[in-house]
PDB file of C-alpha atoms in Angstrom:
ATOM      1  CA  MET A   1     -22.072  -0.223  -0.278  1.00 47.00           C
ATOM      2  CA  LYS A   2     -20.415   2.977  -1.510  1.00 55.00           C
ATOM      3  CA  GLU A   3     -19.122   2.792  -5.090  1.00 63.00           C
ATOM      4  CA  LEU A   4     -15.320   2.939  -5.170  1.00 66.00           C
ATOM      5  CA  THR A   5     -14.075   5.673  -7.518  1.00 75.00           C
ATOM      6  CA  ARG A   6     -10.681   5.830  -9.264  1.00 78.00           C
ATOM      7  CA  ASP A   7      -9.564   8.538  -6.818  1.00 77.00           C
ATOM      8  CA  ASP A   8     -10.674   6.407  -3.855  1.00 75.00           C
ATOM      9  CA  ALA A   9      -8.752   3.446  -5.253  1.00 79.00           C
ATOM     10  CA  THR A  10      -5.605   5.509  -5.773  1.00 82.00           C
ATOM     11  CA  LEU A  11      -5.743   6.925  -2.265  1.00 79.00           C
ATOM     12  CA  LEU A  12      -6.475   3.563  -0.685  1.00 79.00           C
ATOM     13  CA  GLU A  13      -3.681   1.839  -2.601  1.00 84.00           C
ATOM     14  CA  LEU A  14      -1.273   4.539  -1.469  1.00 85.00           C
ATOM     15  CA  VAL A  15      -2.471   4.491   2.134  1.00 81.00           C
ATOM     16  CA  ASP A  16      -2.208   0.707   2.131  1.00 81.00           C
ATOM     17  CA  ARG A  17       1.411   0.974   1.054  1.00 86.00           C
ATOM     18  CA  LEU A  18       2.256   3.648   3.606  1.00 84.00           C
ATOM     19  CA  LEU A  19       0.705   1.726   6.475  1.00 78.00           C
ATOM     20  CA  ASN A  20       1.142  -1.922   5.581  1.00 79.00           C
ATOM     21  CA  LYS A  21       4.187  -2.102   3.347  1.00 85.00           C
ATOM     22  CA  GLY A  22       7.709  -0.813   3.640  1.00 85.00           C
ATOM     23  CA  VAL A  23      10.256  -1.880   6.183  1.00 87.00           C
ATOM     24  CA  VAL A  24       8.880  -2.739   9.581  1.00 82.00           C
ATOM     25  CA  LEU A  25      11.309  -1.633  12.263  1.00 80.00           C
ATOM     26  CA  THR A  26      10.781  -1.982  15.941  1.00 70.00           C
ATOM     27  CA  GLY A  27       9.979   1.523  17.023  1.00 59.00           C
ATOM     28  CA  GLU A  28       9.598   2.716  20.542  1.00 49.00           C
ATOM     29  CA  ALA A  29       6.445   4.704  20.138  1.00 50.00           C
ATOM     30  CA  THR A  30       2.949   3.842  19.073  1.00 49.00           C
ATOM     31  CA  ILE A  31       1.521   6.510  16.872  1.00 54.00           C
ATOM     32  CA  SER A  32      -2.060   6.658  15.811  1.00 54.00           C
ATOM     33  CA  VAL A  33      -3.894   8.540  13.105  1.00 53.00           C
ATOM     34  CA  ALA A  34      -6.975  10.311  14.390  1.00 50.00           C
ATOM     35  CA  GLY A  35      -7.131   7.920  17.307  1.00 50.00           C
ATOM     36  CA  VAL A  36      -7.072   4.736  15.237  1.00 48.00           C
ATOM     37  CA  ASP A  37      -3.990   2.527  15.507  1.00 48.00           C
ATOM     38  CA  LEU A  38      -2.141   2.534  12.203  1.00 48.00           C
ATOM     39  CA  ILE A  39      -1.924  -1.202  11.992  1.00 41.00           C
ATOM     40  CA  TYR A  40      -5.699  -1.422  11.603  1.00 42.00           C
ATOM     41  CA  LEU A  41      -5.831   1.043   8.745  1.00 44.00           C
ATOM     42  CA  GLY A  42      -4.772  -1.128   5.813  1.00 43.00           C
ATOM     43  CA  LEU A  43      -6.596  -1.187   2.517  1.00 41.00           C
ATOM     44  CA  ASN A  44      -8.558  -4.315   3.257  1.00 41.00           C
ATOM     45  CA  VAL A  45      -9.945  -3.059   6.492  1.00 42.00           C
ATOM     46  CA  VAL A  46     -10.300   0.576   5.488  1.00 44.00           C
ATOM     47  CA  LEU A  47     -12.934  -0.315   2.930  1.00 41.00           C
ATOM     48  CA  ALA A  48     -14.870  -2.402   5.376  1.00 40.00           C
ATOM     49  CA  ALA A  49     -14.283  -0.096   8.292  1.00 37.00           C
ATOM     50  CA  VAL A  50     -15.134   3.265   6.744  1.00 38.00           C
ATOM     51  CA  GLU A  51     -18.794   2.789   7.389  1.00 40.00           C
ATOM     52  CA  SER A  52     -18.328   1.599  10.959  1.00 41.00           C
ATOM     53  CA  ILE A  53     -15.818   4.378  11.720  1.00 38.00           C
ATOM     54  CA  GLU A  54     -18.277   6.933  10.374  1.00 42.00           C
ATOM     55  CA  LYS A  55     -21.048   5.413  12.432  1.00 45.00           C
ATOM     56  CA  SER A  56     -18.951   5.436  15.584  1.00 44.00           C
ATOM     57  CA  GLN A  57     -18.030   9.089  14.956  1.00 45.00           C
ATOM     58  CA  GLU A  58     -21.702   9.913  14.485  1.00 53.00           C
ATOM     59  CA  ARG A  59     -22.489   8.111  17.747  1.00 52.00           C
ATOM     60  CA  ARG A  60     -19.747  10.044  19.546  1.00 47.00           C
ATOM     61  CA  ALA A  61     -20.987  13.333  18.134  1.00 55.00           C
ATOM     62  CA  SER A  62     -24.601  12.740  19.143  1.00 55.00           C
TER      63      SER A  62
ATOM     64  CA  MET B   1      12.690  14.326  20.974  1.00 75.00           C
ATOM     65  CA  THR B   2      11.176  11.481  18.959  1.00 87.00           C
ATOM     66  CA  LEU B   3      12.319  10.524  15.476  1.00 92.00           C
ATOM     67  CA  LEU B   4       9.558   9.795  12.975  1.00 92.00           C
ATOM     68  CA  ALA B   5      11.092   7.408  10.432  1.00 93.00           C
ATOM     69  CA  HIS B   6      10.801   7.847   6.659  1.00 96.00           C
ATOM     70  CA  ALA B   7      13.394   5.771   4.827  1.00 97.00           C
ATOM     71  CA  ILE B   8      16.591   3.768   5.137  1.00 97.00           C
ATOM     72  CA  THR B   9      19.495   4.366   2.781  1.00 97.00           C
ATOM     73  CA  ALA B  10      23.119   3.408   2.597  1.00 96.00           C
ATOM     74  CA  ALA B  11      25.711   5.852   3.904  1.00 93.00           C
ATOM     75  CA  PRO B  12      26.719   8.486   2.967  1.00 93.00           C
ATOM     76  CA  PRO B  13      23.451  10.432   2.953  1.00 93.00           C
ATOM     77  CA  ALA B  14      22.461  12.378  -0.150  1.00 94.00           C
ATOM     78  CA  ALA B  15      22.357  16.155   0.099  1.00 93.00           C
ATOM     79  CA  LEU B  16      18.695  16.857   0.785  1.00 93.00           C
ATOM     80  CA  SER B  17      16.702  19.893   1.797  1.00 92.00           C
ATOM     81  CA  PRO B  18      16.655  19.908   5.628  1.00 93.00           C
ATOM     82  CA  GLU B  19      12.870  20.147   5.751  1.00 95.00           C
ATOM     83  CA  GLY B  20      10.958  17.141   7.077  1.00 96.00           C
ATOM     84  CA  LEU B  21       7.318  16.578   7.968  1.00 95.00           C
ATOM     85  CA  ARG B  22       5.343  19.786   8.711  1.00 94.00           C
ATOM     86  CA  GLY B  23       8.502  21.793   8.082  1.00 95.00           C
ATOM     87  CA  ARG B  24      10.286  20.234  11.060  1.00 96.00           C
ATOM     88  CA  PRO B  25      13.982  19.271  10.741  1.00 97.00           C
ATOM     89  CA  LEU B  26      14.848  16.261   8.614  1.00 97.00           C
ATOM     90  CA  ALA B  27      17.495  14.177  10.385  1.00 95.00           C
ATOM     91  CA  TRP B  28      19.973  11.492   9.326  1.00 96.00           C
ATOM     92  CA  SER B  29      21.007   8.866  11.886  1.00 96.00           C
ATOM     93  CA  GLU B  30      23.928   6.764  10.709  1.00 96.00           C
ATOM     94  CA  ALA B  31      24.245   3.233  12.029  1.00 94.00           C
ATOM     95  CA  ALA B  32      27.474   1.261  12.311  1.00 90.00           C
ATOM     96  CA  ALA B  33      26.685  -1.086   9.421  1.00 88.00           C
ATOM     97  CA  GLY B  34      26.864   1.512   6.653  1.00 94.00           C
ATOM     98  CA  LEU B  35      23.155   2.259   6.787  1.00 96.00           C
ATOM     99  CA  GLY B  36      21.250   5.278   7.966  1.00 97.00           C
ATOM    100  CA  LEU B  37      17.726   6.400   8.756  1.00 97.00           C
ATOM    101  CA  TRP B  38      16.072   9.519   7.401  1.00 97.00           C
ATOM    102  CA  SER B  39      13.536  10.825   9.897  1.00 96.00           C
ATOM    103  CA  THR B  40      11.785  13.955  11.098  1.00 96.00           C
ATOM    104  CA  ASP B  41      12.448  15.384  14.550  1.00 95.00           C
ATOM    105  CA  TRP B  42       9.069  14.868  16.173  1.00 90.00           C
ATOM    106  CA  THR B  43       7.408  15.205  19.537  1.00 86.00           C
ATOM    107  CA  PRO B  44       5.203  12.396  20.850  1.00 77.00           C
ATOM    108  CA  ASP B  45       2.391  14.793  21.767  1.00 78.00           C
ATOM    109  CA  LEU B  46       1.930  15.728  18.088  1.00 80.00           C
ATOM    110  CA  LYS B  47      -0.745  13.458  16.618  1.00 77.00           C
ATOM    111  CA  LEU B  48      -0.357  12.315  13.056  1.00 78.00           C
ATOM    112  CA  GLU B  49      -3.161  13.150  10.667  1.00 76.00           C
ATOM    113  CA  ARG B  50      -4.043  11.932   7.169  1.00 73.00           C
ATOM    114  CA  PRO B  51      -2.137  14.804   5.416  1.00 80.00           C
ATOM    115  CA  ASP B  52       0.984  13.682   7.306  1.00 86.00           C
ATOM    116  CA  ALA B  53       0.783  10.274   5.627  1.00 84.00           C
ATOM    117  CA  LEU B  54       0.722  11.905   2.196  1.00 86.00           C
ATOM    118  CA  GLU B  55       3.559  14.251   3.151  1.00 91.00           C
ATOM    119  CA  HIS B  56       5.557  11.246   4.365  1.00 93.00           C
ATOM    120  CA  HIS B  57       4.971   9.749   0.893  1.00 94.00           C
ATOM    121  CA  ARG B  58       6.306  12.897  -0.784  1.00 94.00           C
ATOM    122  CA  LEU B  59       9.331  12.874   1.537  1.00 96.00           C
ATOM    123  CA  VAL B  60      10.045   9.226   0.720  1.00 97.00           C
ATOM    124  CA  GLU B  61       9.733  10.052  -2.987  1.00 96.00           C
ATOM    125  CA  ARG B  62      12.266  12.863  -2.515  1.00 96.00           C
ATOM    126  CA  ILE B  63      14.688  10.583  -0.666  1.00 97.00           C
ATOM    127  CA  CYS B  64      14.292   7.781  -3.227  1.00 96.00           C
ATOM    128  CA  ALA B  65      14.952  10.212  -6.066  1.00 95.00           C
ATOM    129  CA  ALA B  66      18.242  11.172  -4.433  1.00 96.00           C
ATOM    130  CA  GLN B  67      19.543   7.705  -3.509  1.00 95.00           C
ATOM    131  CA  PRO B  68      18.324   4.068  -3.350  1.00 95.00           C
ATOM    132  CA  CYS B  69      16.048   3.786  -0.354  1.00 95.00           C
ATOM    133  CA  LEU B  70      13.810   1.471   1.628  1.00 97.00           C
ATOM    134  CA  PRO B  71      10.610   3.211   2.693  1.00 96.00           C
ATOM    135  CA  VAL B  72       9.806   2.623   6.354  1.00 93.00           C
ATOM    136  CA  ARG B  73       6.218   1.942   7.360  1.00 87.00           C
ATOM    137  CA  PHE B  74       4.528   5.226   8.193  1.00 87.00           C
ATOM    138  CA  GLY B  75       4.105   5.809  11.907  1.00 83.00           C
ATOM    139  CA  THR B  76       7.327   4.141  13.001  1.00 87.00           C
ATOM    140  CA  ALA B  77       9.020   6.276  15.628  1.00 87.00           C
ATOM    141  CA  PHE B  78      12.108   6.015  17.813  1.00 89.00           C
ATOM    142  CA  ALA B  79      12.792   7.626  21.148  1.00 87.00           C
ATOM    143  CA  ASN B  80      16.159   8.912  19.909  1.00 90.00           C
ATOM    144  CA  ALA B  81      18.910   8.386  17.322  1.00 93.00           C
ATOM    145  CA  ASP B  82      20.574   5.648  19.392  1.00 93.00           C
ATOM    146  CA  ALA B  83      17.374   3.581  19.361  1.00 91.00           C
ATOM    147  CA  ALA B  84      17.110   4.051  15.584  1.00 92.00           C
ATOM    148  CA  ARG B  85      20.744   3.016  15.040  1.00 94.00           C
ATOM    149  CA  ALA B  86      20.320  -0.059  17.232  1.00 92.00           C
ATOM    150  CA  SER B  87      17.250  -1.132  15.248  1.00 92.00           C
ATOM    151  CA  LEU B  88      19.111  -0.803  11.940  1.00 94.00           C
ATOM    152  CA  ASP B  89      22.244  -2.560  13.179  1.00 93.00           C
ATOM    153  CA  LYS B  90      20.194  -5.499  14.442  1.00 91.00           C
ATOM    154  CA  ARG B  91      18.909  -6.195  10.907  1.00 92.00           C
ATOM    155  CA  ALA B  92      21.758  -4.782   8.840  1.00 94.00           C
ATOM    156  CA  GLU B  93      22.297  -7.834   6.640  1.00 94.00           C
ATOM    157  CA  THR B  94      18.615  -8.124   5.696  1.00 94.00           C
ATOM    158  CA  LEU B  95      18.338  -4.394   5.082  1.00 95.00           C
ATOM    159  CA  HIS B  96      21.425  -4.340   2.836  1.00 95.00           C
ATOM    160  CA  ALA B  97      19.933  -7.211   0.807  1.00 94.00           C
ATOM    161  CA  ALA B  98      16.602  -5.402   0.495  1.00 95.00           C
ATOM    162  CA  LEU B  99      18.350  -2.207  -0.589  1.00 96.00           C
ATOM    163  CA  ALA B 100      20.220  -4.104  -3.293  1.00 95.00           C
ATOM    164  CA  ARG B 101      16.922  -5.654  -4.449  1.00 94.00           C
ATOM    165  CA  VAL B 102      15.136  -2.320  -4.957  1.00 96.00           C
ATOM    166  CA  SER B 103      18.092  -0.194  -5.997  1.00 96.00           C
ATOM    167  CA  GLY B 104      17.349   1.637  -9.256  1.00 95.00           C
ATOM    168  CA  LYS B 105      13.784   0.330  -9.287  1.00 97.00           C
ATOM    169  CA  SER B 106      10.335   1.807  -8.800  1.00 97.00           C
ATOM    170  CA  GLU B 107       6.916   0.396  -8.097  1.00 97.00           C
ATOM    171  CA  LEU B 108       3.904   0.567 -10.390  1.00 97.00           C
ATOM    172  CA  ALA B 109       0.500  -0.014  -8.820  1.00 95.00           C
ATOM    173  CA  LEU B 110      -2.422  -1.423 -10.752  1.00 96.00           C
ATOM    174  CA  THR B 111      -5.904  -1.734  -9.307  1.00 94.00           C
ATOM    175  CA  LEU B 112      -8.703  -3.326 -11.297  1.00 95.00           C
ATOM    176  CA  LEU B 113     -12.211  -2.498 -10.098  1.00 92.00           C
ATOM    177  CA  TRP B 114     -15.189  -4.596 -11.145  1.00 93.00           C
ATOM    178  CA  ARG B 115     -17.299  -2.702 -13.622  1.00 90.00           C
ATOM    179  CA  ASP B 116     -20.516  -4.596 -12.963  1.00 76.00           C
ATOM    180  CA  GLN B 117     -21.716  -4.911  -9.380  1.00 66.00           C
ATOM    181  CA  ALA B 118     -25.074  -6.461 -10.255  1.00 63.00           C
ATOM    182  CA  ALA B 119     -26.607  -8.503  -7.450  1.00 60.00           C
ATOM    183  CA  VAL B 120     -26.899 -12.231  -7.952  1.00 57.00           C
ATOM    184  CA  ALA B 121     -30.494 -13.035  -8.790  1.00 62.00           C
ATOM    185  CA  PRO B 122     -31.912 -16.006  -6.890  1.00 59.00           C
ATOM    186  CA  ARG B 123     -33.649 -18.681  -8.862  1.00 59.00           C
ATOM    187  CA  SER B 124     -37.335 -19.000  -8.273  1.00 62.00           C
ATOM    188  CA  ALA B 125     -37.899 -21.345  -5.376  1.00 61.00           C
ATOM    189  CA  THR B 126     -40.696 -22.234  -3.101  1.00 69.00           C
ATOM    190  CA  GLY B 127     -40.333 -21.631   0.608  1.00 79.00           C
ATOM    191  CA  PRO B 128     -37.985 -19.165   2.377  1.00 78.00           C
ATOM    192  CA  GLY B 129     -35.487 -21.872   3.456  1.00 83.00           C
ATOM    193  CA  ARG B 130     -34.942 -23.177  -0.044  1.00 81.00           C
ATOM    194  CA  ARG B 131     -34.829 -19.650  -1.463  1.00 80.00           C
ATOM    195  CA  TYR B 132     -32.152 -18.745   1.095  1.00 83.00           C
ATOM    196  CA  MET B 133     -30.061 -21.804   0.249  1.00 83.00           C
ATOM    197  CA  GLU B 134     -30.288 -21.139  -3.466  1.00 83.00           C
ATOM    198  CA  GLN B 135     -29.344 -17.493  -2.965  1.00 83.00           C
ATOM    199  CA  ARG B 136     -26.294 -18.532  -0.910  1.00 84.00           C
ATOM    200  CA  ARG B 137     -25.247 -21.068  -3.527  1.00 85.00           C
ATOM    201  CA  ALA B 138     -25.615 -18.514  -6.330  1.00 82.00           C
ATOM    202  CA  GLU B 139     -23.562 -15.938  -4.394  1.00 83.00           C
ATOM    203  CA  LEU B 140     -20.816 -18.451  -3.632  1.00 86.00           C
ATOM    204  CA  GLY B 141     -20.655 -19.503  -7.278  1.00 84.00           C
ATOM    205  CA  ALA B 142     -20.474 -15.880  -8.411  1.00 84.00           C
ATOM    206  CA  ARG B 143     -17.679 -15.174  -5.903  1.00 87.00           C
ATOM    207  CA  GLU B 144     -15.652 -18.161  -7.063  1.00 91.00           C
ATOM    208  CA  ALA B 145     -16.137 -17.189 -10.715  1.00 92.00           C
ATOM    209  CA  LYS B 146     -14.937 -13.657  -9.977  1.00 94.00           C
ATOM    210  CA  ARG B 147     -11.857 -14.918  -8.155  1.00 95.00           C
ATOM    211  CA  ALA B 148     -11.006 -17.229 -11.045  1.00 97.00           C
ATOM    212  CA  ARG B 149     -11.493 -14.383 -13.499  1.00 97.00           C
ATOM    213  CA  ALA B 150      -9.291 -12.056 -11.397  1.00 97.00           C
ATOM    214  CA  GLU B 151      -6.512 -14.663 -11.195  1.00 97.00           C
ATOM    215  CA  SER B 152      -6.691 -15.182 -14.950  1.00 97.00           C
ATOM    216  CA  MET B 153      -6.217 -11.427 -15.475  1.00 97.00           C
ATOM    217  CA  VAL B 154      -3.131 -11.502 -13.245  1.00 97.00           C
ATOM    218  CA  GLU B 155      -1.716 -14.442 -15.224  1.00 97.00           C
ATOM    219  CA  ARG B 156      -2.223 -12.584 -18.469  1.00 97.00           C
ATOM    220  CA  ILE B 157      -0.576  -9.432 -17.126  1.00 97.00           C
ATOM    221  CA  VAL B 158       2.474 -11.348 -15.873  1.00 96.00           C
ATOM    222  CA  THR B 159       2.793 -13.247 -19.149  1.00 96.00           C
ATOM    223  CA  GLU B 160       2.391 -10.219 -21.390  1.00 96.00           C
ATOM    224  CA  LEU B 161       4.695  -8.049 -19.307  1.00 95.00           C
ATOM    225  CA  ALA B 162       7.253 -10.861 -19.424  1.00 93.00           C
ATOM    226  CA  ILE B 163       8.302 -10.069 -15.866  1.00 93.00           C
ATOM    227  CA  GLU B 164       9.829 -12.393 -13.275  1.00 93.00           C
ATOM    228  CA  ARG B 165       7.459 -13.579 -10.547  1.00 91.00           C
ATOM    229  CA  PRO B 166       9.463 -12.171  -7.622  1.00 91.00           C
ATOM    230  CA  LEU B 167       8.983  -8.720  -9.158  1.00 95.00           C
ATOM    231  CA  VAL B 168       5.198  -9.017  -8.999  1.00 96.00           C
ATOM    232  CA  TRP B 169       2.950  -8.925  -5.963  1.00 96.00           C
ATOM    233  CA  HIS B 170      -0.802  -9.282  -6.137  1.00 96.00           C
ATOM    234  CA  GLU B 171      -4.026  -9.895  -4.264  1.00 94.00           C
ATOM    235  CA  THR B 172      -7.428 -10.640  -5.761  1.00 95.00           C
ATOM    236  CA  CYS B 173     -10.975  -9.888  -4.665  1.00 93.00           C
ATOM    237  CA  THR B 174      -9.970  -8.204  -1.413  1.00 87.00           C
ATOM    238  CA  THR B 175     -13.323  -6.430  -1.348  1.00 84.00           C
ATOM    239  CA  ALA B 176     -16.525  -6.525  -3.392  1.00 85.00           C
ATOM    240  CA  ASN B 177     -15.215  -3.684  -5.610  1.00 87.00           C
ATOM    241  CA  VAL B 178     -11.611  -4.737  -6.090  1.00 90.00           C
ATOM    242  CA  ALA B 179     -10.811  -7.448  -8.619  1.00 95.00           C
ATOM    243  CA  VAL B 180      -7.023  -7.148  -8.567  1.00 96.00           C
ATOM    244  CA  SER B 181      -4.508  -5.156  -6.587  1.00 94.00           C
ATOM    245  CA  LEU B 182      -1.109  -5.639  -8.190  1.00 96.00           C
ATOM    246  CA  ALA B 183       2.356  -4.129  -7.825  1.00 97.00           C
ATOM    247  CA  VAL B 184       5.335  -4.588 -10.124  1.00 97.00           C
ATOM    248  CA  LEU B 185       8.927  -3.584  -9.535  1.00 97.00           C
ATOM    249  CA  VAL B 186      10.477  -2.073 -12.660  1.00 97.00           C
ATOM    250  CA  PRO B 187      13.715  -0.289 -13.538  1.00 97.00           C
ATOM    251  CA  THR B 188      13.155   3.398 -12.748  1.00 96.00           C
ATOM    252  CA  GLU B 189      14.487   4.589 -16.096  1.00 96.00           C
ATOM    253  CA  ARG B 190      11.918   2.394 -17.890  1.00 97.00           C
ATOM    254  CA  ALA B 191       9.063   2.967 -15.449  1.00 97.00           C
ATOM    255  CA  LEU B 192       6.951   5.141 -17.743  1.00 97.00           C
ATOM    256  CA  ASP B 193       7.321   2.718 -20.676  1.00 97.00           C
ATOM    257  CA  ARG B 194       6.382  -0.206 -18.442  1.00 97.00           C
ATOM    258  CA  LYS B 195       3.451   1.780 -17.057  1.00 97.00           C
ATOM    259  CA  ALA B 196       2.166   2.356 -20.591  1.00 97.00           C
ATOM    260  CA  GLU B 197       2.520  -1.386 -21.337  1.00 97.00           C
ATOM    261  CA  LEU B 198       0.677  -2.271 -18.147  1.00 97.00           C
ATOM    262  CA  GLY B 199      -2.098   0.171 -19.018  1.00 96.00           C
ATOM    263  CA  ARG B 200      -2.400  -1.258 -22.524  1.00 97.00           C
ATOM    264  CA  ILE B 201      -2.693  -4.835 -21.237  1.00 97.00           C
ATOM    265  CA  ALA B 202      -5.241  -3.878 -18.575  1.00 96.00           C
ATOM    266  CA  SER B 203      -7.332  -1.863 -21.037  1.00 96.00           C
ATOM    267  CA  GLU B 204      -8.114  -5.099 -22.864  1.00 96.00           C
ATOM    268  CA  PHE B 205     -10.114  -6.383 -19.902  1.00 96.00           C
ATOM    269  CA  GLY B 206     -13.664  -5.241 -20.566  1.00 93.00           C
ATOM    270  CA  ASP B 207     -15.129  -6.141 -17.200  1.00 94.00           C
ATOM    271  CA  VAL B 208     -12.939  -3.934 -15.018  1.00 95.00           C
ATOM    272  CA  ILE B 209     -12.001  -0.277 -14.580  1.00 93.00           C
ATOM    273  CA  THR B 210      -8.246   0.289 -14.589  1.00 94.00           C
ATOM    274  CA  VAL B 211      -6.560   2.476 -11.986  1.00 93.00           C
ATOM    275  CA  LEU B 212      -2.843   2.761 -12.658  1.00 95.00           C
ATOM    276  CA  ASN B 213      -0.457   4.627 -10.364  1.00 94.00           C
ATOM    277  CA  GLY B 214       3.246   5.216  -9.960  1.00 93.00           C
ATOM    278  CA  PRO B 215       6.099   5.162 -10.369  1.00 96.00           C
ATOM    279  CA  TRP B 216       6.182   5.117  -6.586  1.00 96.00           C
ATOM    280  CA  PRO B 217       8.960   4.273  -4.136  1.00 96.00           C
ATOM    281  CA  PRO B 218       9.264   0.486  -3.790  1.00 97.00           C
ATOM    282  CA  TYR B 219       6.958   0.172  -0.774  1.00 96.00           C
ATOM    283  CA  THR B 220       5.691  -3.327  -1.529  1.00 95.00           C
ATOM    284  CA  PHE B 221       9.120  -4.756  -2.283  1.00 95.00           C
ATOM    285  CA  ALA B 222      10.919  -3.199   0.680  1.00 92.00           C
ATOM    286  CA  ARG B 223       9.368  -5.629   3.133  1.00 80.00           C
ATOM    287  CA  THR B 224      11.960  -7.713   4.863  1.00 79.00           C
ATOM    288  CA  GLU B 225       9.970 -10.053   7.105  1.00 69.00           C
TER     289      GLU B 225
END
């Protein structure tokens, strides 16, 4: 497993807040970041998913 | 034209620079209930990228510095201003209460990362089945000990900060690296003092690395559901 640095932790904490916290309003559009639905990009899953996302990108590229 | 939402504030809107995400126009949509939504005029064919999330954060910081605000989850979009107004009006009472709760306050974020990631050593055992069982038991015990340790750190932080429970949010052991992820809501004018206190308390824990951020807009405490 990749060691989590202070910068990683800061970024992940912030991203977690942007994507998982704040007011949830019912919007009319579904927006994704780089093809991944925002709702799946929270801190808890980002850490676990980074490796699998990277692998799937590698698979797509090859 | 889509509206990409940033934050909810009470009317009237503060005087802000008209620049939203990627330099596009920043818009204010006022609902009937004395609330309004700050958003960027967007087009659905524009895909959001990681830098947009960080720019949204800076925009929310700018809005929160100008008037009490509720950050909206990044990626929320409305087809038009009428749809945005309708969404706010539907939940006006809850949103007013949330605004009152976070008004004049900021969020501090503390992450504690385990310093030692040493693997659990299995006891010597004969046979692969027994070795496997002993390894599993040792790992489970280590996990439970870490969770207990993380919870005890949270207790100490809350006690030493002398802060009310509703103003603290935390999770423990969300991943192998993270011991504690904690947010506290503090008065904005005292945020830097409280941050220093939080850092001092956390620095006394020898088994974790402290990552302290903020003051940030009150993302964690703006949730209404």
